[in-house]
Coordinates of C-alpha atoms in Angstrom, one line a residue:
M1 CA -18.0 58.0 57.9
D2 CA -21.3 57.3 57.7
Q3 CA -22.4 59.3 54.9
Q4 CA -19.3 57.4 53.2
L5 CA -20.9 54.0 53.8
K6 CA -24.3 54.6 52.4
K7 CA -22.8 55.8 49.8
L8 CA -20.4 53.0 48.6
E9 CA -23.3 50.3 50.2
Y10 CA -25.7 51.8 47.4
E11 CA -22.7 51.1 44.4
A12 CA -21.8 47.9 46.3
R13 CA -25.3 46.4 46.4
K14 CA -25.7 46.6 42.3
L15 CA -23.4 43.8 42.2
E16 CA -26.1 42.0 44.0
Y17 CA -28.9 41.3 41.1
R18 CA -32.7 41.3 42.5
A19 CA -34.7 38.3 41.5
E20 CA -36.2 40.3 38.5
E21 CA -32.7 40.7 37.0
Q22 CA -31.8 37.3 37.7
S23 CA -34.0 36.1 35.7
N24 CA -33.6 38.7 32.3
I25 CA -30.1 37.6 32.4
L26 CA -30.7 34.4 32.9
Q27 CA -32.9 34.2 30.3
K28 CA -30.9 35.8 27.7
A29 CA -28.0 33.2 28.5
R30 CA -29.8 30.2 28.2
K31 CA -31.9 31.5 25.2
Y32 CA -28.1 31.9 23.5
G33 CA -26.9 28.2 24.5
E34 CA -29.9 26.7 23.5
S35 CA -29.6 28.6 19.7
F36 CA -25.8 27.5 19.8
I37 CA -26.9 23.9 20.9
E38 CA -29.7 24.0 18.4
N39 CA -27.5 24.8 15.8
I40 CA -24.6 23.1 16.5
S41 CA -24.6 20.7 13.8
T42 CA -24.6 23.3 10.8
L43 CA -21.7 25.8 12.5
P44 CA -18.2 24.9 11.0
A45 CA -16.2 22.9 12.7
Y46 CA -13.5 25.2 12.5
V47 CA -13.5 28.9 11.0
E48 CA -10.5 30.8 9.7
S49 CA -10.8 34.6 10.5
E50 CA -8.3 37.2 9.6
D51 CA -9.0 39.7 12.9
M52 CA -9.3 36.4 14.9
G53 CA -11.0 37.6 17.9
R54 CA -9.2 40.7 18.0
D55 CA -12.4 43.1 17.9
I56 CA -13.1 42.0 21.7
Y57 CA -10.4 44.6 22.9
D58 CA -13.2 47.1 21.6
L59 CA -14.8 46.6 25.1
P60 CA -12.6 47.4 27.9
F61 CA -13.6 47.3 31.3
E62 CA -14.9 50.6 32.6
E63 CA -16.4 52.4 35.4
H64 CA -19.8 52.5 33.7
S65 CA -22.1 49.0 32.6
K66 CA -22.5 47.3 29.6
D67 CA -26.0 45.5 29.0
M68 CA -26.3 41.5 27.9
D69 CA -27.3 41.9 24.8
T70 CA -24.2 43.7 23.2
L71 CA -22.1 41.5 25.8
L72 CA -23.6 38.0 24.0
D73 CA -23.6 39.5 20.4
V74 CA -19.8 40.2 21.0
L75 CA -19.4 36.8 22.6
K76 CA -20.9 35.4 19.7
S77 CA -18.7 36.8 17.2
E78 CA -15.5 37.6 18.3
V79 CA -15.5 33.9 21.0
D80 CA -18.0 31.7 19.7
T81 CA -17.0 31.8 16.1
P82 CA -13.6 32.3 14.9
G83 CA -11.1 29.2 15.6
L84 CA -12.1 25.6 16.5
N85 CA -15.6 24.7 17.8
P86 CA -14.9 21.3 19.7
A87 CA -18.7 21.4 20.3
S88 CA -19.0 19.9 17.0
G89 CA -19.8 16.2 16.3
K90 CA -17.6 17.5 13.4
H91 CA -14.3 18.1 14.9
V92 CA -12.1 14.9 15.0
G93 CA -9.1 16.7 15.0
Y94 CA -7.3 16.5 18.6
I95 CA -8.8 14.9 21.4
P96 CA -12.6 16.5 21.2
G97 CA -13.8 18.1 24.3
G98 CA -17.3 17.4 25.2
G99 CA -19.4 19.6 26.7
L100 CA -22.9 17.6 28.0
Y101 CA -25.5 20.0 28.5
P102 CA -26.0 19.3 31.9
S103 CA -22.6 19.8 33.4
A104 CA -23.0 23.2 32.3
I105 CA -26.5 23.6 34.3
A106 CA -24.2 21.7 37.3
D107 CA -21.5 24.4 36.4
Y108 CA -23.9 26.9 37.2
L109 CA -25.2 25.4 40.0
A110 CA -21.9 25.0 41.9
A111 CA -21.2 28.8 41.0
V112 CA -24.4 30.0 42.4
T113 CA -24.0 28.5 45.7
N114 CA -20.4 29.0 45.5
R115 CA -19.3 25.9 48.1
Y116 CA -15.9 25.2 48.8
A117 CA -15.3 21.7 48.2
G118 CA -11.7 21.6 49.4
V119 CA -12.0 20.8 52.9
F120 CA -14.7 18.1 54.4
F121 CA -15.3 20.6 57.2
S122 CA -16.6 23.5 55.0
A123 CA -18.7 21.1 52.4
P124 CA -19.2 18.0 53.7
G125 CA -21.5 16.7 51.0
A126 CA -19.8 18.3 48.2
V127 CA -16.5 16.6 49.5
R128 CA -18.2 13.0 49.8
L129 CA -20.0 13.5 46.3
E130 CA -16.5 14.5 44.6
N131 CA -15.0 11.5 46.4
M132 CA -18.1 9.2 45.3
C133 CA -16.9 10.3 41.8
I134 CA -13.2 9.2 42.8
R135 CA -14.3 5.6 44.1
W136 CA -16.6 5.2 41.1
M137 CA -13.7 5.7 38.6
N138 CA -11.6 3.7 40.9
D139 CA -13.5 0.9 40.8
L140 CA -13.6 1.0 37.1
V141 CA -10.1 0.6 37.0
G142 CA -10.2 -2.4 39.1
Y143 CA -8.5 -0.7 42.4
P144 CA -9.1 -1.4 46.0
E145 CA -10.7 -0.5 49.0
G146 CA -8.2 2.4 50.5
A147 CA -7.3 3.9 46.5
S148 CA -7.9 7.5 46.6
G149 CA -7.6 10.6 43.9
N150 CA -8.4 13.7 42.8
L151 CA -10.4 15.9 40.8
T152 CA -8.1 17.8 38.4
S153 CA -8.5 20.7 36.1
G154 CA -7.0 18.1 33.4
G155 CA -4.0 15.3 32.9
S156 CA -1.3 17.5 32.9
I157 CA -2.0 18.5 36.6
A158 CA -2.8 14.8 37.2
N159 CA 0.8 13.4 35.6
L160 CA 2.3 16.4 37.5
I161 CA 0.8 14.9 41.2
G162 CA 1.4 11.6 39.8
L163 CA 5.3 12.4 39.5
V164 CA 5.3 14.7 42.5
M165 CA 4.3 11.6 44.7
A166 CA 6.3 8.8 43.0
R167 CA 9.6 11.8 43.8
D168 CA 8.2 11.9 47.5
N169 CA 7.7 8.2 48.0
A170 CA 11.2 6.9 46.8
E171 CA 12.0 9.9 49.4
I172 CA 14.2 11.4 46.4
Q173 CA 16.5 14.8 47.2
A174 CA 17.8 17.6 45.6
K175 CA 21.4 15.5 45.7
D176 CA 19.8 12.5 43.8
F177 CA 17.9 14.4 41.2
A178 CA 20.9 14.2 38.5
R179 CA 21.2 10.2 39.4
T180 CA 17.0 9.7 39.3
V181 CA 15.7 8.2 35.7
I182 CA 12.2 8.5 34.4
Y183 CA 11.4 5.9 31.7
T184 CA 9.0 6.6 29.4
T185 CA 8.3 7.0 25.2
R186 CA 8.4 9.5 22.2
Q187 CA 5.0 9.2 22.0
V188 CA 3.8 10.2 25.7
H189 CA 1.8 13.3 25.9
H190 CA 4.2 16.5 26.1
C191 CA 2.5 17.8 29.5
V192 CA 4.6 14.6 31.2
M193 CA 7.5 16.9 29.9
K194 CA 6.5 20.1 31.4
A195 CA 5.8 18.0 34.6
I196 CA 9.1 17.0 35.2
K197 CA 10.3 19.9 35.0
F198 CA 7.8 21.6 37.4
A199 CA 8.5 18.8 39.8
G200 CA 12.2 20.2 40.0
L201 CA 13.7 17.2 38.1
D202 CA 14.9 18.8 35.0
D203 CA 18.4 17.6 35.8
A204 CA 17.0 13.8 36.3
I205 CA 17.5 11.7 33.0
V206 CA 14.5 10.5 31.0
H207 CA 15.0 7.8 28.7
N208 CA 12.5 7.4 25.5
I209 CA 12.3 3.8 25.5
P210 CA 12.1 2.5 21.7
M211 CA 9.1 1.8 20.3
D212 CA 7.2 -1.4 18.1
E213 CA 5.8 -0.1 14.8
Q214 CA 2.9 0.4 16.1
F215 CA 4.4 3.4 18.6
R216 CA 3.8 0.9 21.7
M217 CA 6.7 1.2 24.3
R218 CA 9.0 -2.5 23.9
V219 CA 9.3 -3.8 27.3
E220 CA 12.4 -5.9 26.3
K221 CA 14.4 -2.6 25.9
L222 CA 12.9 -1.5 29.0
E223 CA 13.7 -4.0 31.1
K224 CA 17.1 -3.8 29.5
Q225 CA 17.6 -0.1 30.3
I226 CA 17.2 -0.5 33.5
K227 CA 19.9 -2.9 34.0
V228 CA 22.2 -0.7 32.5
D229 CA 21.2 2.2 34.5
R230 CA 21.6 -0.1 38.1
N231 CA 24.8 -0.9 37.0
E232 CA 26.0 2.7 36.6
E233 CA 24.1 3.7 40.2
L234 CA 21.3 5.7 38.8
I235 CA 17.8 5.6 40.5
P236 CA 15.2 4.2 38.0
L237 CA 12.5 6.2 40.0
V238 CA 9.4 6.1 37.6
I239 CA 7.9 4.4 34.4
F240 CA 5.2 6.5 32.6
A241 CA 3.3 4.3 30.1
S242 CA 0.4 5.2 27.4
A243 CA -3.2 3.8 27.7
G244 CA -4.1 5.5 24.1
T245 CA -1.6 8.3 23.0
T246 CA -3.1 11.5 22.4
D247 CA -1.0 11.5 18.6
L248 CA -2.1 7.8 17.7
G249 CA -4.0 6.0 20.3
A250 CA -0.9 3.7 20.7
V251 CA -1.6 1.5 24.3
D252 CA 1.5 0.5 26.0
P253 CA 1.8 -3.2 26.6
I254 CA 0.5 -2.3 30.2
N255 CA 0.7 -5.5 32.1
A256 CA 4.3 -6.7 30.2
I257 CA 5.3 -2.9 31.9
A258 CA 3.4 -4.0 35.5
D259 CA 5.4 -7.2 35.7
I260 CA 8.7 -5.4 35.2
S261 CA 8.1 -2.4 37.8
E262 CA 6.9 -4.8 40.2
K263 CA 10.2 -6.7 40.1
E264 CA 12.1 -3.7 40.2
S265 CA 9.9 -2.2 42.6
I266 CA 9.6 1.3 40.4
W267 CA 7.1 3.3 40.2
Y268 CA 4.4 2.8 38.1
H269 CA 2.0 5.5 36.5
V270 CA -0.3 4.9 33.3
D271 CA -1.6 8.0 31.3
A272 CA -4.8 6.8 30.4
A273 CA -6.5 10.2 29.9
Y274 CA -7.6 9.6 26.6
G275 CA -8.0 5.6 27.0
G276 CA -9.1 5.0 30.1
F277 CA -13.2 5.4 30.2
F278 CA -13.2 3.1 26.9
L279 CA -12.5 0.5 30.2
L280 CA -16.4 0.9 30.0
T281 CA -16.6 -1.3 26.7
E282 CA -15.5 -4.8 26.2
H283 CA -13.1 -3.6 24.2
G284 CA -11.5 -0.9 26.0
E285 CA -11.1 -4.2 28.7
K286 CA -8.9 -6.2 26.7
K287 CA -6.5 -3.5 25.6
L288 CA -6.3 -2.1 28.9
A289 CA -6.3 -5.5 30.9
G290 CA -3.3 -5.1 33.9
I291 CA -4.2 -1.4 34.3
E292 CA -5.2 -1.9 37.8
R293 CA -1.2 -3.1 38.8
A294 CA 0.0 0.4 38.2
D295 CA 0.8 2.9 41.1
S296 CA -1.5 5.8 39.8
I297 CA -3.5 6.6 36.5
T298 CA -4.3 9.5 35.2
I299 CA -7.9 9.5 33.0
D300 CA -10.1 12.8 32.4
P301 CA -13.3 12.8 32.0
H302 CA -13.4 15.5 29.7
K303 CA -12.5 13.2 27.3
G304 CA -13.9 10.0 27.5
L305 CA -16.9 11.0 29.6
F306 CA -17.4 14.1 27.6
L307 CA -17.7 16.2 30.3
P308 CA -16.6 20.2 29.6
Y309 CA -12.6 21.0 29.7
G310 CA -11.0 21.2 32.7
S311 CA -12.3 17.7 34.2
G312 CA -9.5 15.5 34.9
A313 CA -8.3 13.1 37.3
L314 CA -5.9 11.4 39.4
L315 CA -6.2 7.6 40.6
V316 CA -3.9 6.4 43.2
K317 CA -3.5 2.7 44.5
E318 CA -2.5 3.5 47.6
G319 CA -4.3 6.4 48.6
E320 CA -2.3 7.0 51.8
K321 CA 0.9 7.6 49.6
L322 CA -1.2 10.9 47.7
Y323 CA -2.3 12.0 51.2
K324 CA 1.7 11.8 52.8
S325 CA 3.0 14.1 49.5
Q326 CA 0.1 16.4 49.3
H327 CA -1.2 17.1 52.8
M328 CA -0.2 20.3 54.9
T329 CA -1.5 22.4 57.8
A330 CA -1.7 25.8 58.6
H331 CA -2.7 27.7 61.6
Y332 CA -5.6 29.8 60.4
M333 CA -7.2 26.0 58.9
Q334 CA -7.1 24.5 62.6
D335 CA -11.2 25.0 62.7
A336 CA -11.1 22.5 59.6
Y337 CA -9.5 19.7 61.1
K338 CA -12.3 19.2 63.8
A339 CA -14.2 17.2 60.9
T340 CA -12.0 14.7 59.3
E341 CA -14.6 11.5 58.6
E342 CA -13.4 11.5 54.9
V343 CA -10.5 13.1 53.1
S344 CA -10.3 16.6 51.8
P345 CA -9.7 17.2 48.6
A346 CA -7.4 20.0 49.3
D347 CA -5.1 17.3 51.4
L348 CA -4.7 15.4 47.9
S349 CA -3.5 18.2 45.7
P350 CA -1.4 21.1 45.1
E351 CA -4.8 23.6 44.8
L352 CA -6.5 24.7 48.0
S353 CA -9.4 27.4 46.4
K354 CA -11.1 25.1 43.5
H355 CA -14.1 25.1 41.7
F356 CA -16.8 22.3 42.9
R357 CA -15.8 20.5 39.3
G358 CA -17.2 17.3 41.0
L359 CA -21.0 18.1 40.5
R360 CA -20.4 18.9 36.6
M361 CA -19.3 14.9 36.5
W362 CA -21.9 13.5 39.3
L363 CA -25.4 15.3 37.6
P364 CA -24.8 13.6 34.1
L365 CA -24.0 10.2 35.2
Q366 CA -27.1 10.5 37.8
L367 CA -29.2 12.1 34.9
F368 CA -28.2 9.6 32.1
G369 CA -27.2 6.4 34.2
I370 CA -24.1 4.3 32.8
K371 CA -25.6 3.1 29.9
P372 CA -25.7 5.9 27.2
F373 CA -22.1 6.2 28.0
R374 CA -21.2 3.0 27.6
A375 CA -23.0 3.3 24.1
A376 CA -21.3 6.2 23.1
L377 CA -17.8 4.6 23.5
K378 CA -18.6 1.7 21.9
E379 CA -20.3 4.1 18.8
K380 CA -17.0 5.9 19.1
L381 CA -14.8 2.4 18.6
L382 CA -16.8 1.3 16.0
L383 CA -16.9 4.4 13.8
T384 CA -13.3 5.0 13.9
R385 CA -13.0 1.4 12.1
Y386 CA -15.9 2.3 10.1
F387 CA -13.3 5.0 8.8
Y388 CA -10.5 3.3 8.4
Q389 CA -11.9 0.7 6.0
E390 CA -13.7 3.7 4.3
V391 CA -10.6 5.7 3.5
Q392 CA -9.1 3.1 2.2
K393 CA -11.8 3.0 -0.4
I394 CA -10.4 6.3 -2.2
S395 CA -7.4 5.5 -4.2
G396 CA -3.9 6.6 -3.1
I397 CA -4.7 6.7 0.7
E398 CA -2.5 5.1 2.7
V399 CA -3.4 4.1 6.5
G400 CA -1.2 3.1 9.7
P401 CA -2.4 0.2 11.7
E402 CA -5.3 -0.1 12.4
P403 CA -6.6 1.8 15.4
E404 CA -6.4 0.7 18.8
L405 CA -8.4 3.0 20.2
S406 CA -10.8 5.9 18.4
V407 CA -7.4 7.8 17.0
M408 CA -6.2 6.8 13.4
Y409 CA -3.5 8.3 10.7
F410 CA -3.1 8.5 7.0
R411 CA -2.1 10.2 4.2
Y412 CA -2.6 10.7 0.5
I413 CA -0.1 9.3 -1.8
P414 CA -0.5 11.5 -5.5
G415 CA 1.0 10.2 -8.7
E416 CA 3.6 12.8 -9.1
G417 CA 5.2 15.2 -6.7
D418 CA 6.0 15.4 -3.1
P419 CA 3.8 13.5 -0.6
D420 CA 3.9 15.7 2.0
Q421 CA 3.2 18.8 0.2
F422 CA 0.3 17.4 -0.8
N423 CA -0.8 16.5 2.8
K424 CA -0.6 19.9 3.9
R425 CA -2.2 21.5 1.0
L426 CA -4.9 18.9 1.9
V427 CA -5.0 19.9 5.6
D428 CA -4.9 23.4 5.0
E429 CA -8.1 23.4 2.0
I430 CA -9.8 21.4 4.8
H431 CA -9.8 23.5 7.4
R432 CA -9.9 27.1 5.1
D433 CA -13.2 24.9 4.3
G434 CA -14.2 24.6 8.2
R435 CA -17.4 22.0 7.7
V436 CA -15.1 19.5 9.4
F437 CA -11.7 19.5 11.4
L438 CA -9.2 17.2 10.6
S439 CA -5.8 17.7 12.5
S440 CA -1.9 16.4 11.6
T441 CA 1.3 14.8 12.8
H442 CA 4.5 13.8 11.8
L443 CA 5.6 10.5 12.1
K444 CA 9.3 8.8 10.8
E445 CA 9.7 12.1 9.0
R446 CA 6.2 11.8 7.2
F447 CA 3.2 14.0 7.3
Y448 CA 0.2 12.5 7.9
L449 CA -3.5 13.3 8.8
R450 CA -5.2 12.1 11.8
V451 CA -8.5 11.3 13.1
A452 CA -9.8 11.4 16.6
V453 CA -13.3 10.1 17.0
L454 CA -14.4 10.7 20.8
N455 CA -17.0 13.5 20.2
F456 CA -20.8 12.3 21.6
R457 CA -22.2 14.3 19.3
T458 CA -20.1 12.6 16.5
H459 CA -21.9 9.6 14.0
R460 CA -21.7 7.9 11.2
E461 CA -23.6 10.8 8.8
E462 CA -20.5 12.8 10.2
V463 CA -17.8 10.4 9.4
D464 CA -19.4 9.9 6.2
L465 CA -19.4 14.2 5.3
I466 CA -15.9 13.7 6.3
L467 CA -14.9 10.7 3.6
S468 CA -17.2 12.8 1.4
I469 CA -15.0 16.3 2.1
L470 CA -11.4 14.0 1.7
R471 CA -12.7 12.8 -1.7
E472 CA -13.5 16.5 -2.6
K473 CA -10.6 18.0 -1.6
I474 CA -8.0 15.7 -3.1
K475 CA -9.7 15.8 -6.2
K476 CA -8.9 19.8 -6.0
I477 CA -5.7 19.7 -5.1
T478 CA -4.8 17.2 -7.8
E479 CA -6.3 19.2 -10.9
M480 CA -4.4 22.1 -9.4
G481 CA -1.6 20.7 -9.3
S482 CA 1.7 21.6 -8.7
F483 CA 2.8 20.9 -5.3
S484 CA 6.0 19.9 -4.9
E485 CA 8.8 21.5 -2.7

């Protein structure tokens, strides 16, 4: 056994790099990252690729080791080249992810030290740090002392926890599920539909409340539907409103919906994953007025604070309701219950093992201060209005309503032929070109292009390039002709 242990130890110790090896591999990774950022302005926003990174499979996991240079080459060619480049300021298609450099440093430090930030006993400073981030966001939305929350992987999990909490708070039992009613609109993020399924509420009734011309919930229709449901002895459970829909950036009438939720004693959840951090601006404060009246809120730092993907948050006005919904105990954790000065994230979420994700938010907020974040968000609002004005100078462009936040949609109406086919061709041409990335959507059975301006690297230069490419591609397609069905 002694010889066997020595042999195994020899191999196992290879997992621990010596200082020189650590420095070498870190230097190569840093050089790769710095090169990516240095060239980000010239890199395409989207790359169509025939094999779509398939050659990654040419490097299977094997018994022997591989060198870092080879792995970085494959990473560049098969992972970081094909497809969408969310770090690019020319990506205005989907709601962009951020990728602040200090957040990458924070993730490195969090991974190296590997603090378990789920339980206060395990890492009290880490838990305090994450709770500090949550407290700051609660202050931002106007929640009182006693509010709580959890840093999640994104809006999907935040919305799921919010729905489960609403279910638990109402003491809904399985026998009640088919009589339970959820109110929202067809513009709500599709992760809410997934949350309904995962919360065991597949049998619940989902009422999609009609919207006005700007795709905002019509409160008079909501109020009427609730009365109908109560007369039919159904159980109104939760209202899901949107503070900036992902599709169009629409903001539901938050205050008016709060009036109804309070009057009817229905849980009120606002999905502000995209729009929430616009509260740092005067415009956002006006648009999201009344959000502090919601029982719970979803907000994504990987959107409005430009952090890397995997940075969401759930905020709850009455923190004890979140604790009551999520807290559980285990015998093997009895030592951890000795220290309870602050509530632990593991008691407020389905997650037990978790990344110390709060560090990626805390570090840039401390390094930069709040001022540049506020300025960047104001800039995105103005850039969207600039684009809205300038794109209408292109003959044949039809726009939707003036954007409420930083998302807008439009389409080109050709002199002849089918507009939907033309705009599909237009999107395809833009994607093939790759210099910029726009996305598309369907509204009232019509095909539209959409622009979502929220990358901290997007400035007027990038918006002007998008406008230039639109003119170029419209001219090209028009000259090619034949775009009818």
